[in-house]
CSV table of C-alpha atoms (C1' of nucleotides) in Angstrom, one decimal:
chain,number,residue,atom,x,y,z
A,16,MET,CA,-24.5,0.0,-29.2
A,17,THR,CA,-22.9,-3.3,-29.8
A,18,ALA,CA,-21.1,-5.2,-27.2
A,19,ASP,CA,-17.7,-4.0,-28.4
A,20,SER,CA,-18.0,-0.3,-29.1
A,21,GLU,CA,-16.5,1.0,-25.9
A,22,THR,CA,-13.5,3.3,-26.7
A,23,SER,CA,-10.5,1.7,-28.2
A,24,ASP,CA,-9.1,-1.8,-27.6
A,25,GLU,CA,-9.4,-3.6,-31.0
A,26,ARG,CA,-6.1,-5.0,-31.8
A,27,SER,CA,-3.7,-3.1,-29.5
A,28,PRO,CA,-2.2,-5.9,-27.5
A,29,ILE,CA,-1.9,-4.0,-24.3
A,30,GLY,CA,-2.9,-0.5,-23.3
A,31,ALA,CA,-5.6,-1.4,-20.6
A,32,GLY,CA,-7.9,-2.7,-23.3
A,33,SER,CA,-10.2,-5.2,-21.7
A,34,THR,CA,-13.0,-4.3,-19.4
A,35,GLU,CA,-11.6,-6.4,-16.5
A,36,LEU,CA,-8.3,-4.7,-16.8
A,37,ARG,CA,-9.7,-1.2,-16.8
A,38,MET,CA,-12.0,-2.0,-14.0
A,39,TRP,CA,-9.2,-3.4,-11.9
A,40,VAL,CA,-7.0,-0.4,-12.6
A,41,ARG,CA,-9.8,1.9,-11.7
A,42,LEU,CA,-10.4,0.1,-8.5
A,43,LEU,CA,-6.8,0.3,-7.5
A,44,GLY,CA,-6.8,4.0,-8.4
A,45,CYS,CA,-9.8,4.8,-6.2
A,46,ALA,CA,-8.3,2.9,-3.3
A,47,LYS,CA,-5.0,4.7,-3.7
A,48,ILE,CA,-6.5,8.2,-3.9
A,49,GLY,CA,-8.7,7.5,-0.9
A,50,GLU,CA,-6.0,6.0,1.1
A,51,LYS,CA,-3.7,9.0,0.4
A,52,ARG,CA,-6.4,11.4,1.6
A,53,LEU,CA,-7.0,9.4,4.8
A,54,ARG,CA,-3.3,9.0,5.5
A,55,ARG,CA,-2.8,12.7,5.1
A,56,ASN,CA,-5.7,13.6,7.3
A,57,PHE,CA,-4.6,11.2,10.1
A,58,GLU,CA,-1.1,12.6,9.9
A,59,GLU,CA,-2.1,16.2,9.9
A,60,GLN,CA,-4.9,16.3,12.3
A,61,PHE,CA,-4.1,13.5,14.7
A,62,ASP,CA,-0.4,12.8,14.2
A,63,THR,CA,-1.1,9.1,13.6
A,64,THR,CA,-1.2,6.6,10.7
A,65,LEU,CA,-3.8,4.6,8.9
A,66,PRO,CA,-2.3,1.2,9.9
A,67,ARG,CA,-2.3,2.1,13.5
A,68,PHE,CA,-6.0,3.2,13.2
A,69,ASP,CA,-6.7,-0.2,11.5
A,70,VAL,CA,-5.3,-2.1,14.4
A,71,MET,CA,-7.2,0.0,16.9
A,72,ALA,CA,-10.4,-0.5,15.0
A,73,ALA,CA,-9.9,-4.3,14.9
A,74,LEU,CA,-9.3,-4.3,18.7
A,75,TYR,CA,-12.3,-2.0,19.4
A,76,ARG,CA,-14.6,-4.5,17.8
A,77,VAL,CA,-13.5,-7.2,20.2
A,78,PRO,CA,-13.4,-5.9,23.8
A,79,GLY,CA,-11.7,-9.1,25.0
A,80,GLY,CA,-8.7,-8.4,22.8
A,81,LEU,CA,-7.0,-10.4,20.0
A,82,SER,CA,-3.9,-12.4,19.6
A,83,MET,CA,-1.2,-11.2,17.2
A,84,GLY,CA,-2.1,-13.9,14.8
A,85,ALA,CA,-5.8,-13.0,14.8
A,86,LEU,CA,-4.9,-9.4,14.3
A,87,SER,CA,-2.7,-10.2,11.4
A,88,ARG,CA,-5.4,-12.3,9.7
A,89,ALA,CA,-8.1,-9.6,10.4
A,90,LEU,CA,-6.0,-6.9,8.8
A,91,LEU,CA,-4.6,-9.0,5.9
A,92,VAL,CA,-1.1,-8.0,6.8
A,93,SER,CA,1.9,-10.2,7.6
A,94,ASN,CA,2.6,-11.5,11.0
A,95,GLY,CA,5.8,-9.6,11.6
A,96,ASN,CA,4.1,-6.4,10.5
A,97,VAL,CA,1.6,-6.4,13.4
A,98,THR,CA,4.5,-6.8,15.8
A,99,SER,CA,5.9,-3.3,15.1
A,100,ILE,CA,2.6,-1.5,14.9
A,101,VAL,CA,1.4,-3.0,18.2
A,102,ARG,CA,4.7,-2.1,19.8
A,103,GLN,CA,4.2,1.6,18.9
A,104,LEU,CA,0.7,1.7,20.1
A,105,GLN,CA,1.9,0.1,23.3
A,106,VAL,CA,4.6,2.7,23.8
A,107,GLN,CA,1.8,5.3,23.4
A,108,GLY,CA,-0.2,3.6,26.1
A,109,LEU,CA,-3.1,2.9,23.7
A,110,VAL,CA,-3.0,-0.9,23.8
A,111,GLN,CA,-1.9,-3.4,26.4
A,112,SER,CA,-0.7,-7.0,26.0
A,113,ALA,CA,-1.2,-9.9,28.4
A,114,VAL,CA,0.1,-13.4,28.1
A,115,ASP,CA,-2.6,-15.9,27.1
A,116,PRO,CA,-3.2,-18.2,30.1
A,117,GLN,CA,-4.1,-21.0,27.8
A,118,ASP,CA,-1.0,-20.6,25.7
A,119,ALA,CA,2.2,-19.1,27.0
A,120,ARG,CA,3.5,-18.3,23.4
A,121,SER,CA,0.6,-16.1,22.7
A,122,ALA,CA,-0.3,-12.6,23.9
A,123,ILE,CA,-3.7,-11.1,24.0
A,124,VAL,CA,-3.7,-7.5,22.9
A,125,SER,CA,-6.4,-5.1,23.8
A,126,LEU,CA,-7.2,-1.4,23.9
A,127,THR,CA,-6.5,0.4,27.1
A,128,LYS,CA,-9.1,2.9,28.5
A,129,ALA,CA,-7.1,5.7,26.9
A,130,GLY,CA,-7.0,3.7,23.7
A,131,ARG,CA,-10.7,3.3,23.5
A,132,ALA,CA,-11.2,7.0,24.1
A,133,ARG,CA,-8.6,7.8,21.5
A,134,PHE,CA,-10.2,5.5,19.0
A,135,LEU,CA,-13.6,7.0,19.4
A,136,THR,CA,-12.1,10.4,18.5
A,137,LEU,CA,-10.3,9.0,15.5
A,138,ALA,CA,-13.3,7.0,14.3
A,139,GLU,CA,-15.6,10.0,14.5
A,140,ALA,CA,-13.3,12.0,12.3
A,141,HIS,CA,-12.7,9.1,10.0
A,142,HIS,CA,-16.4,8.6,9.5
A,143,GLN,CA,-16.9,12.3,8.8
A,144,TRP,CA,-14.2,12.3,6.1
A,145,ILE,CA,-15.8,9.3,4.3
A,146,ALA,CA,-19.2,10.8,4.6
A,147,ASP,CA,-17.9,14.0,3.1
A,148,VAL,CA,-16.4,12.2,0.1
A,149,PHE,CA,-19.6,10.3,-0.6
A,150,ARG,CA,-21.9,13.2,0.1
A,151,ASP,CA,-22.8,13.6,-3.6
A,152,PHE,CA,-23.0,9.9,-4.4
A,153,PRO,CA,-26.7,8.9,-4.9
A,154,PRO,CA,-27.7,6.4,-2.2
A,155,GLU,CA,-29.1,3.9,-4.7
A,156,ARG,CA,-25.9,3.9,-6.7
A,157,MET,CA,-23.9,3.5,-3.5
A,158,ALA,CA,-26.0,0.4,-2.5
A,159,THR,CA,-25.3,-1.1,-6.0
A,160,LEU,CA,-21.6,-0.4,-5.6
A,161,LEU,CA,-21.6,-2.0,-2.2
A,162,GLU,CA,-23.3,-5.1,-3.6
A,163,LEU,CA,-20.9,-5.4,-6.6
A,164,LEU,CA,-17.9,-5.0,-4.4
A,165,THR,CA,-19.2,-7.7,-2.1
A,166,ASP,CA,-19.5,-10.0,-5.0
A,167,LEU,CA,-16.1,-9.1,-6.2
A,168,ARG,CA,-14.6,-9.7,-2.8
A,169,SER,CA,-16.0,-13.2,-2.7
A,170,LEU,CA,-14.5,-13.9,-6.1
A,171,LEU,CA,-11.2,-12.6,-5.0
A,172,SER,CA,-11.3,-14.7,-1.8
A,173,LYS,CA,-12.0,-17.9,-3.6
A,174,GLU,CA,-9.2,-20.0,-5.0
A,175,ASN,CA,-6.8,-17.9,-3.0
B,27,MET,CA,-38.3,-0.6,2.9
B,28,THR,CA,-37.7,2.8,4.5
B,29,ALA,CA,-34.5,4.8,4.0
B,30,ASP,CA,-33.0,3.5,7.2
B,31,SER,CA,-33.6,-0.2,7.5
B,32,GLU,CA,-30.2,-1.6,6.3
B,33,THR,CA,-28.8,-4.0,8.8
B,34,SER,CA,-27.6,-2.5,12.1
B,35,ASP,CA,-26.2,1.0,12.6
B,36,GLU,CA,-29.0,2.6,14.8
B,37,ARG,CA,-27.3,3.9,17.9
B,38,SER,CA,-24.0,1.9,17.9
B,39,PRO,CA,-21.6,4.8,17.6
B,40,ILE,CA,-19.0,2.9,15.5
B,41,GLY,CA,-18.8,-0.6,14.1
B,42,ALA,CA,-18.7,0.1,10.3
B,43,GLY,CA,-22.4,1.1,10.5
B,44,SER,CA,-23.1,3.4,7.6
B,45,THR,CA,-23.3,2.4,4.0
B,46,GLU,CA,-20.5,4.7,2.9
B,47,LEU,CA,-18.2,3.3,5.5
B,48,ARG,CA,-18.9,-0.3,4.7
B,49,MET,CA,-18.5,0.4,1.0
B,50,TRP,CA,-15.2,2.1,1.6
B,51,VAL,CA,-13.9,-0.8,3.8
B,52,ARG,CA,-15.0,-3.3,1.1
B,53,LEU,CA,-13.3,-1.3,-1.6
B,54,LEU,CA,-10.0,-1.2,0.3
B,55,GLY,CA,-10.4,-4.9,1.1
B,56,CYS,CA,-10.8,-5.8,-2.6
B,57,ALA,CA,-7.8,-3.7,-3.5
B,58,LYS,CA,-5.7,-5.2,-0.8
B,59,ILE,CA,-6.5,-8.8,-1.6
B,60,GLY,CA,-6.0,-8.3,-5.3
B,61,GLU,CA,-2.7,-6.5,-4.8
B,62,LYS,CA,-1.5,-9.2,-2.5
B,63,ARG,CA,-2.2,-11.8,-5.2
B,64,LEU,CA,-0.6,-9.8,-8.0
B,65,ARG,CA,2.5,-9.0,-5.8
B,66,ARG,CA,2.9,-12.7,-5.0
B,67,ASN,CA,2.5,-13.7,-8.6
B,68,PHE,CA,5.0,-11.2,-9.9
B,69,GLU,CA,7.4,-12.3,-7.2
B,70,GLU,CA,7.1,-16.0,-7.6
B,71,GLN,CA,6.9,-16.2,-11.4
B,72,PHE,CA,9.0,-13.3,-12.6
B,73,ASP,CA,11.0,-12.2,-9.6
B,74,THR,CA,9.9,-8.6,-9.8
B,75,THR,CA,7.5,-6.3,-8.0
B,76,LEU,CA,4.2,-4.6,-8.7
B,77,PRO,CA,5.6,-1.0,-8.5
B,78,ARG,CA,8.3,-1.9,-11.0
B,79,PHE,CA,5.6,-3.3,-13.3
B,80,ASP,CA,3.6,-0.1,-12.9
B,81,VAL,CA,6.5,2.0,-13.9
B,82,MET,CA,7.1,-0.1,-17.0
B,83,ALA,CA,3.4,0.0,-17.9
B,84,ALA,CA,3.4,3.8,-17.7
B,85,LEU,CA,6.5,4.0,-19.9
B,86,TYR,CA,5.2,1.5,-22.4
B,87,ARG,CA,2.2,3.7,-23.1
B,88,VAL,CA,4.4,6.6,-24.0
B,89,PRO,CA,7.1,5.5,-26.4
B,90,GLY,CA,8.9,8.8,-26.2
B,91,GLY,CA,9.4,8.4,-22.5
B,92,LEU,CA,8.4,10.4,-19.4
B,93,SER,CA,10.2,12.6,-17.0
B,94,MET,CA,10.5,11.6,-13.3
B,95,GLY,CA,7.8,14.1,-12.4
B,96,ALA,CA,5.4,12.9,-15.0
B,97,LEU,CA,5.9,9.3,-13.9
B,98,SER,CA,5.3,10.3,-10.3
B,99,ARG,CA,2.0,12.1,-11.2
B,100,ALA,CA,0.9,9.2,-13.4
B,101,LEU,CA,1.4,6.6,-10.7
B,102,LEU,CA,0.2,8.7,-7.8
B,103,VAL,CA,3.3,8.1,-5.9
B,104,SER,CA,5.8,10.6,-4.4
B,105,ASN,CA,8.6,12.0,-6.4
B,106,GLY,CA,11.4,10.4,-4.4
B,107,ASN,CA,9.7,7.1,-4.7
B,108,VAL,CA,10.1,7.0,-8.4
B,109,THR,CA,13.8,7.6,-8.1
B,110,SER,CA,14.6,4.3,-6.5
B,111,ILE,CA,12.3,2.2,-8.6
B,112,VAL,CA,13.6,3.7,-11.8
B,113,ARG,CA,17.2,3.2,-10.6
B,114,GLN,CA,16.5,-0.5,-10.1
B,115,LEU,CA,15.0,-0.9,-13.5
B,116,GLN,CA,18.0,0.9,-14.9
B,117,VAL,CA,20.4,-1.5,-13.2
B,118,GLN,CA,18.5,-4.3,-14.8
B,119,GLY,CA,18.8,-2.6,-18.2
B,120,LEU,CA,15.1,-2.4,-18.7
B,121,VAL,CA,14.9,1.4,-18.8
B,122,GLN,CA,17.2,4.1,-19.9
B,123,SER,CA,17.5,7.8,-18.9
B,124,ALA,CA,18.5,10.7,-21.1
B,125,VAL,CA,18.9,14.3,-20.1
B,126,ASP,CA,16.1,16.5,-21.4
B,127,PRO,CA,17.6,18.8,-24.0
B,128,GLN,CA,15.0,21.5,-23.0
B,129,ASP,CA,15.7,21.3,-19.3
B,130,ALA,CA,19.0,20.0,-17.9
B,131,ARG,CA,17.5,19.2,-14.5
B,132,SER,CA,15.1,16.8,-16.0
B,133,ALA,CA,15.7,13.3,-17.4
B,134,ILE,CA,13.5,11.5,-19.8
B,135,VAL,CA,13.1,7.9,-18.9
B,136,SER,CA,12.1,5.3,-21.4
B,137,LEU,CA,12.0,1.5,-21.9
B,138,THR,CA,14.9,-0.1,-23.6
B,139,LYS,CA,14.4,-2.7,-26.2
B,140,ALA,CA,14.9,-5.4,-23.6
B,141,GLY,CA,12.5,-3.5,-21.3
B,142,ARG,CA,9.7,-3.5,-24.0
B,143,ALA,CA,10.1,-7.2,-24.5
B,144,ARG,CA,10.1,-7.8,-20.8
B,145,PHE,CA,7.1,-5.7,-20.3
B,146,LEU,CA,5.1,-7.6,-22.9
B,147,THR,CA,5.8,-10.8,-21.1
B,148,LEU,CA,4.8,-9.4,-17.8
B,149,ALA,CA,1.7,-7.7,-19.2
B,150,GLU,CA,0.5,-10.8,-20.9
B,151,ALA,CA,0.7,-12.7,-17.6
B,152,HIS,CA,-0.8,-9.8,-15.7
B,153,HIS,CA,-3.8,-9.7,-18.0
B,154,GLN,CA,-4.3,-13.4,-17.7
B,155,TRP,CA,-4.3,-13.3,-13.9
B,156,ILE,CA,-6.9,-10.5,-13.9
B,157,ALA,CA,-9.0,-12.3,-16.5
B,158,ASP,CA,-8.9,-15.5,-14.4
B,159,VAL,CA,-10.2,-13.6,-11.3
B,160,PHE,CA,-13.1,-12.1,-13.2
B,161,ARG,CA,-13.9,-15.1,-15.3
B,162,ASP,CA,-17.1,-15.7,-13.3
B,163,PHE,CA,-18.2,-12.1,-13.1
B,164,PRO,CA,-21.1,-11.4,-15.4
B,165,PRO,CA,-20.1,-8.9,-18.1
B,166,GLU,CA,-23.1,-6.7,-17.5
B,167,ARG,CA,-22.3,-6.4,-13.8
B,168,MET,CA,-18.7,-5.7,-14.7
B,169,ALA,CA,-19.7,-2.8,-16.9
B,170,THR,CA,-21.9,-1.4,-14.1
B,171,LEU,CA,-19.0,-1.7,-11.7
B,172,LEU,CA,-16.6,0.0,-14.1
B,173,GLU,CA,-19.1,2.9,-14.4
B,174,LEU,CA,-19.6,3.3,-10.7
B,175,LEU,CA,-15.9,3.2,-10.0
B,176,THR,CA,-15.4,5.9,-12.6
B,177,ASP,CA,-18.0,8.1,-10.9
B,178,LEU,CA,-16.3,7.4,-7.6
B,179,ARG,CA,-12.9,8.3,-8.9
B,180,SER,CA,-14.1,11.7,-10.1
B,181,LEU,CA,-15.7,12.3,-6.7
B,182,LEU,CA,-12.4,11.4,-5.0
B,183,SER,CA,-10.4,13.5,-7.4
B,184,LYS,CA,-12.5,16.6,-6.8
B,185,GLU,CA,-11.7,18.9,-3.9
B,186,ASN,CA,-8.5,17.1,-3.4
C,29,DC,C1',10.0,-38.6,29.8
C,30,DC,C1',12.1,-37.7,25.2
C,31,DG,C1',12.5,-36.5,20.5
C,32,DC,C1',9.7,-34.7,16.4
C,33,DT,C1',6.6,-31.7,14.4
C,34,DT,C1',3.6,-27.9,14.6
C,35,DT,C1',2.3,-23.3,15.9
C,36,DA,C1',2.8,-18.2,17.7
C,37,DG,C1',5.7,-14.5,17.5
C,38,DT,C1',9.8,-11.9,16.8
C,39,DT,C1',13.8,-10.6,14.2
C,40,DT,C1',16.1,-9.6,10.0
C,41,DA,C1',17.0,-8.2,5.2
C,42,DG,C1',15.1,-6.0,1.6
C,43,DG,C1',11.7,-3.3,-1.0
C,44,DT,C1',8.0,0.4,-0.9
C,45,DT,C1',6.3,4.7,0.6
C,46,DT,C1',6.1,9.5,2.3
C,47,DA,C1',7.4,14.1,3.9
C,48,DA,C1',11.0,17.1,4.4
C,49,DA,C1',15.5,18.9,3.5
C,50,DG,C1',18.8,19.8,0.1
C,51,DC,C1',20.8,20.8,-4.6
C,52,DA,C1',21.1,22.5,-8.9
C,53,DA,C1',19.0,24.3,-13.2
C,54,DA,C1',15.5,27.5,-14.9
C,55,DA,C1',12.7,31.5,-14.7
C,56,DA,C1',11.6,36.0,-13.2
C,57,DG,C1',12.5,40.6,-12.0
C,58,DG,C1',15.0,44.1,-11.3
D,6,DC,C1',23.9,40.8,-15.5
D,7,DC,C1',22.7,39.4,-10.9
D,8,DT,C1',19.6,38.2,-7.3
D,9,DT,C1',15.5,35.8,-5.9
D,10,DT,C1',12.2,32.5,-6.5
D,11,DT,C1',10.5,28.5,-8.5
D,12,DT,C1',10.9,24.0,-10.2
D,13,DG,C1',12.7,19.0,-11.0
D,14,DC,C1',14.9,15.7,-8.8
D,15,DT,C1',17.6,13.3,-5.2
D,16,DT,C1',18.6,12.2,-0.5
D,17,DT,C1',17.3,11.2,4.1
D,18,DA,C1',14.6,9.7,8.1
D,19,DA,C1',11.0,7.2,9.5
D,20,DA,C1',7.1,4.1,8.8
D,21,DC,C1',5.2,0.2,6.5
D,22,DC,C1',5.2,-4.3,4.5
D,23,DT,C1',6.7,-9.0,3.2
D,24,DA,C1',9.1,-13.4,3.2
D,25,DA,C1',12.3,-16.1,5.4
D,26,DA,C1',15.0,-17.4,9.3
D,27,DC,C1',14.7,-18.0,14.0
D,28,DT,C1',13.0,-18.8,19.0
D,29,DA,C1',10.2,-20.9,22.1
D,30,DA,C1',6.1,-23.1,23.7
D,31,DA,C1',2.6,-26.8,22.6
D,32,DG,C1',1.4,-31.1,21.1
D,33,DC,C1',2.3,-35.8,19.6
D,34,DG,C1',4.3,-40.5,19.4
D,35,DG,C1',6.8,-43.4,21.2
DNA sequence: CCGCTTTAGTTTAGGTTTAAAGCAAAAAGG
DNA sequence: CCTTTTTGCTTTAAACCTAAACTAAAGCGG
């Protein structure tokens, strides 16, 4: 078992040869499959979407609410994107928006009472779906994976 | 070190408590940050997009070409989605499409000569970006991560 | 006060994505 | 053959997403 006897690679110039590349492709694949599942579940069972859930989750964690910019940074999405998602949640009465008294340009968005109740329902189901997927994953391996992903994230966040 | 002494969880009903949930969130985060980087790089340096690169990569691996359906399954995206991406690549002269002699409904899409040359340029840069990101990741940890992600993917693919 | 720059958000144009509806070729079943 | 169903793909409607242009409030320097 030398360092180089994996599967193929050798002199093929491309073809997902190196370990980094395969790992990256696999990571993206896992994320994509999982997201697909979650999106379908949210759509079918609750008639909502993953991005809207993400916004609600971010707001739930901060009872005082967040500005649009803070939301955008928290969710890693563009500023303009948050605008439309928040607007939809607003139409549904799940979030409310109040002008920041310190800065009239900025609005503080927060969950309404209905929004908090709604989020708890969604989050419960969300947790259950995730737990189901990982039911057969040994806890010790899961801890290792969590640790490695944490390392990876700090690598990715560096030299952005 | 009991089974339950991680960090918080306990009776907080939500808040990304369980290990599965945190792992999942971290995985999505890594994928998102990395994709953002790649997308920006492709945009800035080559004036193209990640999905277009994905299509070209899938076609590069199969010199004989792929049908639209095969492409869609390979890339885990919807059927209709492939249509527009292939059309754009076709306009740029990077892929060509020929009617399947066995089935007149189906078209076999393949890279043109220009498309292959273009892909090699893109893939070289892509590989370099990935290698840069993982430069400081110890090879042994990378191998572990690859293995764990492979396990995870098979869990995710099951009971779809 | 008055310009200049910065900052917070929205709007716009364009690309990605899906599900659902539609279309046409193929296959199946009399 | 001819009808029905299935299958491969495209189109459409709607959501998501980004970058870039824009608006408006703050802040800063005179």
